[in-house]
XYZ file of C-alpha atoms in Angstrom:
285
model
C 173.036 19.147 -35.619
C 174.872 18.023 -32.902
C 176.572 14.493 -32.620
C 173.879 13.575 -29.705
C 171.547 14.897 -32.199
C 172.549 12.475 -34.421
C 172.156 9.471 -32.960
C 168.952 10.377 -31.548
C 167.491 11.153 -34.928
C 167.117 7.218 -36.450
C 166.517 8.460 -40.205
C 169.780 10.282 -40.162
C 171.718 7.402 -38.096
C 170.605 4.657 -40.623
C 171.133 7.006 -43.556
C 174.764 8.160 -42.239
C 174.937 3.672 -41.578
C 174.009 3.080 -45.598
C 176.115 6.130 -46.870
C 179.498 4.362 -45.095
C 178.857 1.007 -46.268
C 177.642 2.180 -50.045
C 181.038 4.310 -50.264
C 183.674 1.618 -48.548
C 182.011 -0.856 -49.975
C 182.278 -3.238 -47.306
C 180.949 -6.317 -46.188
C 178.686 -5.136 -43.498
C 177.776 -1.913 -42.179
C 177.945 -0.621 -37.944
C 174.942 1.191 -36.731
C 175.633 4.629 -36.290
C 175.221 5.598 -32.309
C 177.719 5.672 -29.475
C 178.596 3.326 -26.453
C 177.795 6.301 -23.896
C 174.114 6.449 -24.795
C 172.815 4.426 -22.268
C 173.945 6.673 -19.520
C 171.760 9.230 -21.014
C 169.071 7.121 -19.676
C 170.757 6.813 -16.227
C 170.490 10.698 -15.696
C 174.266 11.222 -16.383
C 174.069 14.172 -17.956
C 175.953 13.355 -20.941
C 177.399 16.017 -23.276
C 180.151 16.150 -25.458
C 181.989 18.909 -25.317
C 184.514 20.202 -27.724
C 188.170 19.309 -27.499
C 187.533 17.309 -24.476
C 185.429 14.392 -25.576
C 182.129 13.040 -23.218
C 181.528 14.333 -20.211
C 179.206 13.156 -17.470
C 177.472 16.183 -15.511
C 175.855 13.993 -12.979
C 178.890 11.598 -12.147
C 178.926 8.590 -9.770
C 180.840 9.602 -6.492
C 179.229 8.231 -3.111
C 177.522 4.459 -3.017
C 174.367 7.303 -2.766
C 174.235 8.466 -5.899
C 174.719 4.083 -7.080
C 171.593 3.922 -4.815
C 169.185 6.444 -6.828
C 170.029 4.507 -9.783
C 167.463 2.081 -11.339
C 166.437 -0.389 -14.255
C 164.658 1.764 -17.479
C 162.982 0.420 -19.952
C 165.414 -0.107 -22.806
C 162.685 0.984 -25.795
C 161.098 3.613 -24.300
C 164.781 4.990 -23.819
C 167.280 3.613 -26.143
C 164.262 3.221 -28.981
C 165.861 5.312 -31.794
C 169.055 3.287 -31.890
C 166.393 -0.231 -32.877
C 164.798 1.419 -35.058
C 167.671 3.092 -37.154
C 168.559 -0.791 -36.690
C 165.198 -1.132 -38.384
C 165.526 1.238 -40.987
C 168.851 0.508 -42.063
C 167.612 -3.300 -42.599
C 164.760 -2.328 -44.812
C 166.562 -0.436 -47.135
C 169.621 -2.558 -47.376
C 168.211 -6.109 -46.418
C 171.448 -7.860 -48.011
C 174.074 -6.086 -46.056
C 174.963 -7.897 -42.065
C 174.718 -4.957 -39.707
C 176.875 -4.821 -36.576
C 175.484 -3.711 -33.367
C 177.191 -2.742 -30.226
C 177.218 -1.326 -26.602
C 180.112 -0.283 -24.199
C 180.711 -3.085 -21.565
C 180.029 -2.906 -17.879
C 183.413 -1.869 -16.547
C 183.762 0.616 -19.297
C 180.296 2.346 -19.129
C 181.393 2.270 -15.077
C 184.524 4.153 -15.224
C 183.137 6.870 -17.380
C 180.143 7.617 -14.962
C 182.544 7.695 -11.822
C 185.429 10.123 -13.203
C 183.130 12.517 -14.922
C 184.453 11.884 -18.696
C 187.413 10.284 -20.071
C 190.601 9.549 -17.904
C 194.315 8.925 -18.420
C 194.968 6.997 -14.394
C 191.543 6.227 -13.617
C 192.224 7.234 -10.054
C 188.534 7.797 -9.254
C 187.191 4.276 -10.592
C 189.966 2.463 -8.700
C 189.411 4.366 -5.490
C 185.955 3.737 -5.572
C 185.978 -0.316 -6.367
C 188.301 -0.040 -3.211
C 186.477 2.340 -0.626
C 183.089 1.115 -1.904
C 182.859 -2.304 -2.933
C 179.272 -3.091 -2.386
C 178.204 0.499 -4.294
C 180.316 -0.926 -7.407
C 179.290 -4.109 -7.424
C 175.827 -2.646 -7.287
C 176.577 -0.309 -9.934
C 177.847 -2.683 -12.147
C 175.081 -5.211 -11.687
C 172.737 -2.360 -13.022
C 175.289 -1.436 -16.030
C 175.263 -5.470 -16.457
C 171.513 -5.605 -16.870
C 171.235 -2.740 -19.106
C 173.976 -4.004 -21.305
C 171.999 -7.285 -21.724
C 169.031 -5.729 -22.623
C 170.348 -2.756 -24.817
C 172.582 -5.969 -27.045
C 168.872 -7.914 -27.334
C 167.172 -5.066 -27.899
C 169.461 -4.757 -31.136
C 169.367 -8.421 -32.378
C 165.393 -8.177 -32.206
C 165.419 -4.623 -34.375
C 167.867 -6.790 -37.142
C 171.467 -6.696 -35.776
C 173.425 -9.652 -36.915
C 175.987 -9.041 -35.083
C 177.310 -7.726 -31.786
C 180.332 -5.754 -30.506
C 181.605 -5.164 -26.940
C 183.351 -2.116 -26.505
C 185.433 -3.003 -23.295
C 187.971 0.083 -23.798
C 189.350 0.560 -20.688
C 189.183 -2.611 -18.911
C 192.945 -2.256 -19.072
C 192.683 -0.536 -15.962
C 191.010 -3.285 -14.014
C 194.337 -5.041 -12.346
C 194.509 -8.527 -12.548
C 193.881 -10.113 -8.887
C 196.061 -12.882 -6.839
C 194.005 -14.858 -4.192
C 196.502 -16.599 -1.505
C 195.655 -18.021 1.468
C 197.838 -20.205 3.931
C 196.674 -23.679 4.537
C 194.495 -23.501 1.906
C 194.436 -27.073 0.438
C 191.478 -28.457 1.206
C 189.219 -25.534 -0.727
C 191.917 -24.376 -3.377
C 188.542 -25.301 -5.393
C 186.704 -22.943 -3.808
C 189.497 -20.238 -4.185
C 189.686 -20.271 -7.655
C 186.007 -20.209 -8.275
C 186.025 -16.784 -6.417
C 187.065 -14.693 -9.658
C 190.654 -14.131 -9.156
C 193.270 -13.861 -11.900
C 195.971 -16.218 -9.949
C 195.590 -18.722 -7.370
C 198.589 -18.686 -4.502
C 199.408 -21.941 -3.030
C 201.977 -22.079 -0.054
C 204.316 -24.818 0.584
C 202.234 -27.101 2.110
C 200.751 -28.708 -0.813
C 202.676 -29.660 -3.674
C 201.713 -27.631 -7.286
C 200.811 -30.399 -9.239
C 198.123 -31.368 -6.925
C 197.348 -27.878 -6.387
C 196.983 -27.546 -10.083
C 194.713 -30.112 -10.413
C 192.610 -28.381 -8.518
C 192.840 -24.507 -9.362
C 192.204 -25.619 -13.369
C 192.913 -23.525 -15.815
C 194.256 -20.427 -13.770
C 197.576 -18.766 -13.451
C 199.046 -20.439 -10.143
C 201.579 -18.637 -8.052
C 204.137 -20.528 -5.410
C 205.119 -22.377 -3.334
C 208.385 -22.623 -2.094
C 208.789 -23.271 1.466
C 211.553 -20.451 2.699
C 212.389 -22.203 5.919
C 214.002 -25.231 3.384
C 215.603 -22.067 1.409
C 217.676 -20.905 4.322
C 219.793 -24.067 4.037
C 223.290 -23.276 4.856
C 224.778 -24.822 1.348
C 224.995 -22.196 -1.172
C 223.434 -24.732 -4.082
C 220.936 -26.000 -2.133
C 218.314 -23.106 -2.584
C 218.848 -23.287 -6.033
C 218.804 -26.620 -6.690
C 214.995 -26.463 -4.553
C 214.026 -23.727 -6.739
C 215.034 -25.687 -9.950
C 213.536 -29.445 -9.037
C 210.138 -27.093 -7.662
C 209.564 -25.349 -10.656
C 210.628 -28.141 -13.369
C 208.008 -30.693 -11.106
C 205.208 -28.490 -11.632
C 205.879 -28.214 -15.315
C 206.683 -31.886 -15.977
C 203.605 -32.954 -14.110
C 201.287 -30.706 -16.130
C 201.364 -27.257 -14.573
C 199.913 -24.298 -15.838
C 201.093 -22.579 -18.616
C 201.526 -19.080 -16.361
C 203.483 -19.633 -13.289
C 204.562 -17.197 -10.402
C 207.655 -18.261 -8.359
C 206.893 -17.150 -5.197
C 208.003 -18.156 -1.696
C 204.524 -17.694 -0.014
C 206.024 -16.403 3.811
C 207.964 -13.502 5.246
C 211.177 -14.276 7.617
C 213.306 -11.176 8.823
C 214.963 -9.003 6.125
C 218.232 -10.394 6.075
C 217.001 -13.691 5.611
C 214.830 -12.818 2.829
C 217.716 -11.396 0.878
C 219.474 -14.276 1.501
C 216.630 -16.516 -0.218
C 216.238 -14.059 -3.233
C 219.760 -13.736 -4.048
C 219.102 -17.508 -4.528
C 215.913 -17.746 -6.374
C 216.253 -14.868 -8.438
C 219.167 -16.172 -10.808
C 217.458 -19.444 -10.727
C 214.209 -18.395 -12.473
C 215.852 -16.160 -14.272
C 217.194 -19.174 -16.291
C 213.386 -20.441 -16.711
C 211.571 -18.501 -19.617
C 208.326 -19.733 -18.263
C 208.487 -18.256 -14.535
C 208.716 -14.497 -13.035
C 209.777 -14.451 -10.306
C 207.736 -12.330 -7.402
């Protein structure tokens, strides 16, 4: 029997569920399935092959193939997993029983690249060239996440598990815009990781405003190029102590949020570098 075989066959996955907890011993048991099976349902062609882990016959390459996806019903297709749930429950009503599903982003990179991945190369190419298609795609993945997890808790599942395993490779994002002031509200409400102010608004108002994001600025480069040596350091120093005094956020970026000519921006980093490099709170960028 197979390892698909396996978790298609409920008796066996609840019995192979009760043999780990009765010989651990532990305080609750974890349904016996895998975080792929969904896909099956997507017309991935899922296999796994020997030596090389899943693979996905049918992968995710043009916003096309995102487009002849759709919604299934989640116990006509993903039945066998509720009721090993089920089964498991009955015969060991005592024991909590973990359920669990692969998250969005996760189930999503494994139906693009075809499988498993070391770079992810695929995944990130595609969120790039096709935006829209992966949004799409990971609206559906969304759905059928949320329906697979309440599926479980229905069938007895006490408790629930996320497999997010390569979310790792979604880069964090920094939002800047110049002038941005008057809707830095707005800016960090649109799902970034940092929020880039520029000098035209001090940080602890900005701050204020962004809430509980990483915020990344703002020092004015123009006031930088001051002709005394100390004086771009000094800037940098009263800058960043200000925003932490007057309740900054706990992750800061020093950045100077403008481009001069070359030589002139060596001139500023060779001044702001050793600065922050004396703050164990700041990187500078």
């Amino acid at each position: 029997m197979s390892f698909l075989e396996l978790c298609h066959n409920s008796q066996v996955a609840a019995e192979v569920t009760v043999m780990a907890v009765d010989m651990l011993k532990v305080d609750a048991g974890i349904i016996f399935a895998d975080i792929l099976l969904p896909l099956q349902c997507l017309n991935a062609g899922l296999r796994f092959a020997q030596g090389d882990g899943p693979v996905i016959d049918n992968p995710i390459r043009t916003a096309a193939d995102v487009a002849k996806l759709s919604l299934f019903d989640i116990e006509e297709g993903l039945g066998y997993v509720m009721e090993a749930i089920r089964l498991f429950v009955a015969e060991r009503p005592l024991i909590p029983l973990i359920g669990f599903a692969g998250a969005p982003f996760t189930l999503a990179s494994y139906l693009i690249e075809g499988g498993s991945s070391r770079n992810f190369e695929r995944t990130k190419a595609f969120m790039y060239k096709e935006p829209q298609a992966f949004a799409n795609l990971m609206a559906i993945l969304t759905d059928v996440t949320i329906s697979y997890l309440l599926a479980q808790v229905a069938a007895g599942a006490n408790c629930l598990m996320l497999f997010d395993s390569w979310v790792e490779h979604a880069a964090p994002s920094i939002h800047f815009g110049t002038a941005t002031g008057g809707m830095l509200d707005l800016v960090a409400s649109a799902g970034s990781t940092v929020v880039g102010v520029d000098w035209r608004m001090d940080l602890a108002s900005a701050w204020q405003m962004i809430g509980d994001k990483a915020v990344q600025g703002n020092l004015d480069p123009t006031v930088l190029l001051e002709s005394k040596s100390t004086w771009g350091g000094i800037i940098t120093t009263t800058m960043v102590d200000d925003c932490i005094v007057d309740g900054g956020p706990d992750s800061f970026i020093t950045n100077k949020p403008g481009m001069l000519d070359l030589s002139r921006e060596l001139k500023i980093d060779s001044r702001i570098v050793p600065v922050n490099q004396k703050k164990p709170w700041c990187i500078d960028c």
